[in-house]
Tab-separated table of C-alpha atoms in Angstrom:
chain	number	residue	atom	x	y	z
A	1	MET	CA	96.643	239.885	-30.256
A	2	LYS	CA	98.459	243.097	-30.335
A	3	ALA	CA	95.563	245.128	-29.515
A	4	THR	CA	94.906	242.898	-26.707
A	5	THR	CA	98.238	243.332	-25.333
A	6	ASP	CA	97.653	246.626	-26.127
A	7	LYS	CA	94.795	246.918	-24.078
A	8	ILE	CA	96.065	244.296	-21.381
A	9	LYS	CA	98.859	247.200	-21.156
A	10	GLY	CA	96.542	250.409	-20.042
A	11	ASN	CA	94.117	248.374	-18.235
A	12	TRP	CA	95.261	245.724	-16.442
A	13	ASN	CA	93.654	246.546	-12.893
A	14	THR	CA	90.369	247.022	-14.972
A	15	ILE	CA	90.500	243.401	-16.628
A	16	LYS	CA	91.339	241.870	-14.009
A	17	GLY	CA	88.643	242.362	-12.017
A	18	LYS	CA	86.379	241.230	-14.417
A	19	LEU	CA	88.337	237.730	-15.529
A	20	LYS	CA	87.714	237.104	-11.615
A	21	GLN	CA	84.386	238.646	-12.051
A	22	GLU	CA	83.519	236.017	-14.718
A	23	TYR	CA	86.645	233.166	-13.959
A	24	GLY	CA	86.200	232.748	-10.504
A	25	GLU	CA	88.508	229.724	-10.300
A	26	LEU	CA	91.114	232.531	-10.701
A	27	THR	CA	93.501	233.909	-8.360
A	28	ASP	CA	95.745	236.803	-8.581
A	29	ASP	CA	98.738	234.333	-8.728
A	30	ASP	CA	96.742	233.786	-12.430
A	31	LEU	CA	96.435	236.843	-13.294
A	32	THR	CA	100.197	238.296	-12.892
A	33	TYR	CA	100.619	239.731	-15.613
A	34	GLU	CA	104.193	240.971	-16.810
A	35	GLU	CA	104.807	243.223	-19.833
A	36	GLY	CA	106.333	240.850	-22.591
A	37	LEU	CA	104.898	237.458	-20.915
A	38	GLU	CA	101.135	238.417	-22.209
A	39	ASP	CA	101.552	234.798	-23.573
A	40	GLU	CA	102.186	233.276	-20.968
A	41	LEU	CA	99.322	235.349	-19.107
A	42	MET	CA	96.846	233.843	-21.737
A	43	GLY	CA	98.041	230.196	-21.014
A	44	ARG	CA	97.384	230.444	-17.435
A	45	ILE	CA	94.000	231.792	-17.945
A	46	GLN	CA	93.436	229.132	-20.515
A	47	LYS	CA	94.669	226.523	-18.131
A	48	LYS	CA	92.130	227.520	-15.715
A	49	THR	CA	89.243	228.337	-17.343
A	50	GLY	CA	89.532	225.566	-19.944
A	51	LYS	CA	88.826	228.475	-23.397
A	52	THR	CA	90.243	228.664	-25.903
A	53	LYS	CA	93.113	231.119	-26.627
A	54	GLU	CA	90.655	232.955	-29.096
A	55	GLU	CA	87.281	232.632	-26.390
A	56	VAL	CA	89.847	234.604	-23.442
A	57	LYS	CA	90.996	237.349	-26.074
A	58	ASN	CA	87.304	238.277	-27.361
A	59	PHE	CA	86.831	238.335	-23.613
A	60	ILE	CA	89.364	241.353	-22.438
A	61	ASP	CA	88.480	242.936	-26.655
A	62	GLN	CA	84.798	242.864	-25.267
A	63	LEU	CA	85.949	244.983	-22.370
């Protein structure tokens, strides 16, 4: 998760746009990023998309 967290911190605007393209049901509120709360963010994405934590992490890592 550390690599994913580092990627999120450095490229959040790009990642946010790609997530919204891939999962149209995600809103800006779902994708609100706060440093230190990456697990909460992943949980919101998982809940909204029905994907596992690993699937969401893999999607982000492939960007």
